[in-house]
Amino acid sequence: LTATDGDNELSVDITISPEEQATHAFAFRYGDVLLTSTPKGATVIRRGKEIGTTPLTLAHLAVDVSGGVELRLNGYAPVTDFALKVVEGITTNLNAKLFSEQYLQAVKQASEAIHVGHLTTTQEFIASALELEPNDPRALRLRDEVSKRIEQAKPRILSNFDAFLVTEALLNHAGEEIELEYRSSSAECVALSNQFQEAFKKAGLIVKTGAMADNDVCFDVEIIKSPSGGLGSMATDLFDTLKRRKIAVRISSDGGSWNSITVRIGEKSY
């Protein structure tokens, strides 16, 4: 059975036998809705017809059967099937949030950039998005995710454990000669250099020390003598060990002759 008030319909399913008759009392309940939008001025479309712009009062709406509306505003993505939650006998305030096409494009570009690992580009798109929508969860989640990935990609500060791993990696290079140069006068770099000096000695290396003012890296390890002629092998073992620990490191040769190899260790990424 179906009943209508001219604008809304109520239906009910009733099962009867062929010889029975049935009646059902339908009761329409009504309320009003004050519909606003952010930003205001959106065109409201209900049942295929434009009925006004926000803010807009929709009066005498039937509870539970009034359906939804569509909101459109130039430069913004449309909101489709926005539910009209009607409460009997009162006016319900409802607000529809519209997002600009420019914002949604920036979020899309940020999502695509972070997917392929372009973190700097992602930050730029997120900054553009947050200028338009400072509190939207989508942009905030992307901002937090890219910050997390950038932090994870940063070279770590060296530690005692790193020195221990270097010792293990260089045990098969005992008797080779290296020089460790302080490249920074900071207390932290001096302490770390001392830790590595002890590690090299434990590995059986012959260690010389020096000092050089340079804030570019924390300290240098120069491989200056190898009885076996394995300068490259030792440098590779040291380089690979530090890289696996995500420690900033680079290798250079002495004038391209490879008579000596320098492993520069520090906080900058190379």
mmCIF file with all atom_site columns, C-alpha atoms in Angstrom, residues 161-240:
data_model
loop_
_atom_site.group_PDB
_atom_site.id
_atom_site.type_symbol
_atom_site.label_atom_id
_atom_site.label_alt_id
_atom_site.label_comp_id
_atom_site.label_asym_id
_atom_site.label_entity_id
_atom_site.label_seq_id
_atom_site.pdbx_PDB_ins_code
_atom_site.Cartn_x
_atom_site.Cartn_y
_atom_site.Cartn_z
_atom_site.occupancy
_atom_site.B_iso_or_equiv
_atom_site.pdbx_formal_charge
_atom_site.auth_seq_id
_atom_site.auth_comp_id
_atom_site.auth_asym_id
_atom_site.auth_atom_id
_atom_site.pdbx_PDB_model_num
ATOM 1  C CA . PHE A 1 161 ? 76.514 0.436  18.255 1.00 0.00 ? 161 PHE A CA 1
ATOM 2  C CA . ASP A 1 162 ? 77.595 1.735  14.838 1.00 0.00 ? 162 ASP A CA 1
ATOM 3  C CA . ALA A 1 163 ? 81.225 1.611  15.987 1.00 0.00 ? 163 ALA A CA 1
ATOM 4  C CA . PHE A 1 164 ? 80.703 -1.989 17.082 1.00 0.00 ? 164 PHE A CA 1
ATOM 5  C CA . LEU A 1 165 ? 79.304 -2.911 13.645 1.00 0.00 ? 165 LEU A CA 1
ATOM 6  C CA . VAL A 1 166 ? 82.286 -1.274 11.943 1.00 0.00 ? 166 VAL A CA 1
ATOM 7  C CA . THR A 1 167 ? 84.599 -3.373 14.098 1.00 0.00 ? 167 THR A CA 1
ATOM 8  C CA . GLU A 1 168 ? 82.817 -6.519 12.966 1.00 0.00 ? 168 GLU A CA 1
ATOM 9  C CA . ALA A 1 169 ? 82.943 -5.458 9.300  1.00 0.00 ? 169 ALA A CA 1
ATOM 10 C CA . LEU A 1 170 ? 86.700 -4.757 9.311  1.00 0.00 ? 170 LEU A CA 1
ATOM 11 C CA . LEU A 1 171 ? 88.021 -7.744 11.245 1.00 0.00 ? 171 LEU A CA 1
ATOM 12 C CA . ASN A 1 172 ? 89.375 -9.292 8.046  1.00 0.00 ? 172 ASN A CA 1
ATOM 13 C CA . HIS A 1 173 ? 91.455 -6.147 7.386  1.00 0.00 ? 173 HIS A CA 1
ATOM 14 C CA . ALA A 1 174 ? 93.730 -6.460 10.432 1.00 0.00 ? 174 ALA A CA 1
ATOM 15 C CA . GLY A 1 175 ? 97.179 -4.910 9.920  1.00 0.00 ? 175 GLY A CA 1
ATOM 16 C CA . GLU A 1 176 ? 96.000 -2.279 7.456  1.00 0.00 ? 176 GLU A CA 1
ATOM 17 C CA . GLU A 1 177 ? 96.788 1.339  8.196  1.00 0.00 ? 177 GLU A CA 1
ATOM 18 C CA . ILE A 1 178 ? 94.294 4.197  8.416  1.00 0.00 ? 178 ILE A CA 1
ATOM 19 C CA . GLU A 1 179 ? 94.222 7.818  9.534  1.00 0.00 ? 179 GLU A CA 1
ATOM 20 C CA . LEU A 1 180 ? 91.250 9.295  11.304 1.00 0.00 ? 180 LEU A CA 1
ATOM 21 C CA . GLU A 1 181 ? 90.845 13.093 10.986 1.00 0.00 ? 181 GLU A CA 1
ATOM 22 C CA . TYR A 1 182 ? 88.497 15.230 13.059 1.00 0.00 ? 182 TYR A CA 1
ATOM 23 C CA . ARG A 1 183 ? 86.434 17.279 10.595 1.00 0.00 ? 183 ARG A CA 1
ATOM 24 C CA . SER A 1 184 ? 84.475 19.126 13.256 1.00 0.00 ? 184 SER A CA 1
ATOM 25 C CA . SER A 1 185 ? 85.450 20.471 16.655 1.00 0.00 ? 185 SER A CA 1
ATOM 26 C CA . SER A 1 186 ? 82.072 19.775 18.219 1.00 0.00 ? 186 SER A CA 1
ATOM 27 C CA . ALA A 1 187 ? 82.167 17.671 21.374 1.00 0.00 ? 187 ALA A CA 1
ATOM 28 C CA . GLU A 1 188 ? 79.816 15.153 19.783 1.00 0.00 ? 188 GLU A CA 1
ATOM 29 C CA . CYS A 1 189 ? 82.042 14.602 16.748 1.00 0.00 ? 189 CYS A CA 1
ATOM 30 C CA . VAL A 1 190 ? 85.172 14.305 18.881 1.00 0.00 ? 190 VAL A CA 1
ATOM 31 C CA . ALA A 1 191 ? 83.457 11.717 21.065 1.00 0.00 ? 191 ALA A CA 1
ATOM 32 C CA . LEU A 1 192 ? 82.227 9.746  18.052 1.00 0.00 ? 192 LEU A CA 1
ATOM 33 C CA . SER A 1 193 ? 85.657 9.881  16.448 1.00 0.00 ? 193 SER A CA 1
ATOM 34 C CA . ASN A 1 194 ? 87.141 8.459  19.646 1.00 0.00 ? 194 ASN A CA 1
ATOM 35 C CA . GLN A 1 195 ? 84.576 5.652  19.589 1.00 0.00 ? 195 GLN A CA 1
ATOM 36 C CA . PHE A 1 196 ? 85.501 4.747  16.037 1.00 0.00 ? 196 PHE A CA 1
ATOM 37 C CA . GLN A 1 197 ? 89.194 4.992  16.810 1.00 0.00 ? 197 GLN A CA 1
ATOM 38 C CA . GLU A 1 198 ? 88.733 2.368  19.515 1.00 0.00 ? 198 GLU A CA 1
ATOM 39 C CA . ALA A 1 199 ? 86.648 0.268  17.143 1.00 0.00 ? 199 ALA A CA 1
ATOM 40 C CA . PHE A 1 200 ? 89.352 0.341  14.481 1.00 0.00 ? 200 PHE A CA 1
ATOM 41 C CA . LYS A 1 201 ? 91.993 -0.668 16.996 1.00 0.00 ? 201 LYS A CA 1
ATOM 42 C CA . LYS A 1 202 ? 89.862 -3.596 18.153 1.00 0.00 ? 202 LYS A CA 1
ATOM 43 C CA . ALA A 1 203 ? 89.651 -4.694 14.532 1.00 0.00 ? 203 ALA A CA 1
ATOM 44 C CA . GLY A 1 204 ? 93.463 -4.837 14.468 1.00 0.00 ? 204 GLY A CA 1
ATOM 45 C CA . LEU A 1 205 ? 93.970 -1.755 12.324 1.00 0.00 ? 205 LEU A CA 1
ATOM 46 C CA . ILE A 1 206 ? 96.918 0.603  12.717 1.00 0.00 ? 206 ILE A CA 1
ATOM 47 C CA . VAL A 1 207 ? 95.311 3.951  13.573 1.00 0.00 ? 207 VAL A CA 1
ATOM 48 C CA . LYS A 1 208 ? 96.785 7.432  13.207 1.00 0.00 ? 208 LYS A CA 1
ATOM 49 C CA . THR A 1 209 ? 94.866 10.556 14.198 1.00 0.00 ? 209 THR A CA 1
ATOM 50 C CA . GLY A 1 210 ? 94.801 14.134 12.985 1.00 0.00 ? 210 GLY A CA 1
ATOM 51 C CA . ALA A 1 211 ? 92.640 17.236 13.075 1.00 0.00 ? 211 ALA A CA 1
ATOM 52 C CA . MET A 1 212 ? 91.181 19.462 10.379 1.00 0.00 ? 212 MET A CA 1
ATOM 53 C CA . ALA A 1 213 ? 88.619 22.267 10.684 1.00 0.00 ? 213 ALA A CA 1
ATOM 54 C CA . ASP A 1 214 ? 85.685 21.446 8.465  1.00 0.00 ? 214 ASP A CA 1
ATOM 55 C CA . ASN A 1 215 ? 82.004 21.587 9.381  1.00 0.00 ? 215 ASN A CA 1
ATOM 56 C CA . ASP A 1 216 ? 80.924 19.722 6.261  1.00 0.00 ? 216 ASP A CA 1
ATOM 57 C CA . VAL A 1 217 ? 81.196 16.288 7.844  1.00 0.00 ? 217 VAL A CA 1
ATOM 58 C CA . CYS A 1 218 ? 81.842 14.892 11.289 1.00 0.00 ? 218 CYS A CA 1
ATOM 59 C CA . PHE A 1 219 ? 85.130 13.116 10.573 1.00 0.00 ? 219 PHE A CA 1
ATOM 60 C CA . ASP A 1 220 ? 87.212 11.402 7.870  1.00 0.00 ? 220 ASP A CA 1
ATOM 61 C CA . VAL A 1 221 ? 88.667 7.930  7.805  1.00 0.00 ? 221 VAL A CA 1
ATOM 62 C CA . GLU A 1 222 ? 91.548 7.789  5.315  1.00 0.00 ? 222 GLU A CA 1
ATOM 63 C CA . ILE A 1 223 ? 92.762 4.355  4.325  1.00 0.00 ? 223 ILE A CA 1
ATOM 64 C CA . ILE A 1 224 ? 96.459 5.027  3.699  1.00 0.00 ? 224 ILE A CA 1
ATOM 65 C CA . LYS A 1 225 ? 98.150 1.646  3.635  1.00 0.00 ? 225 LYS A CA 1
ATOM 66 C CA . SER A 1 226 ? 97.110 -1.913 2.969  1.00 0.00 ? 226 SER A CA 1
ATOM 67 C CA . PRO A 1 227 ? 99.654 -4.782 3.011  1.00 0.00 ? 227 PRO A CA 1
ATOM 68 C CA . SER A 1 228 ? 97.331 -6.809 0.824  1.00 0.00 ? 228 SER A CA 1
ATOM 69 C CA . GLY A 1 229 ? 96.691 -3.929 -1.575 1.00 0.00 ? 229 GLY A CA 1
ATOM 70 C CA . GLY A 1 230 ? 92.998 -4.161 -0.745 1.00 0.00 ? 230 GLY A CA 1
ATOM 71 C CA . LEU A 1 231 ? 92.242 -0.461 -0.309 1.00 0.00 ? 231 LEU A CA 1
ATOM 72 C CA . GLY A 1 232 ? 89.037 -0.717 -2.335 1.00 0.00 ? 232 GLY A CA 1
ATOM 73 C CA . SER A 1 233 ? 87.848 -3.805 -0.465 1.00 0.00 ? 233 SER A CA 1
ATOM 74 C CA . MET A 1 234 ? 88.281 -2.171 2.927  1.00 0.00 ? 234 MET A CA 1
ATOM 75 C CA . ALA A 1 235 ? 86.628 1.061  1.803  1.00 0.00 ? 235 ALA A CA 1
ATOM 76 C CA . THR A 1 236 ? 83.717 -0.898 0.354  1.00 0.00 ? 236 THR A CA 1
ATOM 77 C CA . ASP A 1 237 ? 83.245 -2.897 3.560  1.00 0.00 ? 237 ASP A CA 1
ATOM 78 C CA . LEU A 1 238 ? 83.209 0.290  5.634  1.00 0.00 ? 238 LEU A CA 1
ATOM 79 C CA . PHE A 1 239 ? 80.970 2.173  3.186  1.00 0.00 ? 239 PHE A CA 1
ATOM 80 C CA . ASP A 1 240 ? 78.437 -0.677 2.890  1.00 0.00 ? 240 ASP A CA 1
#
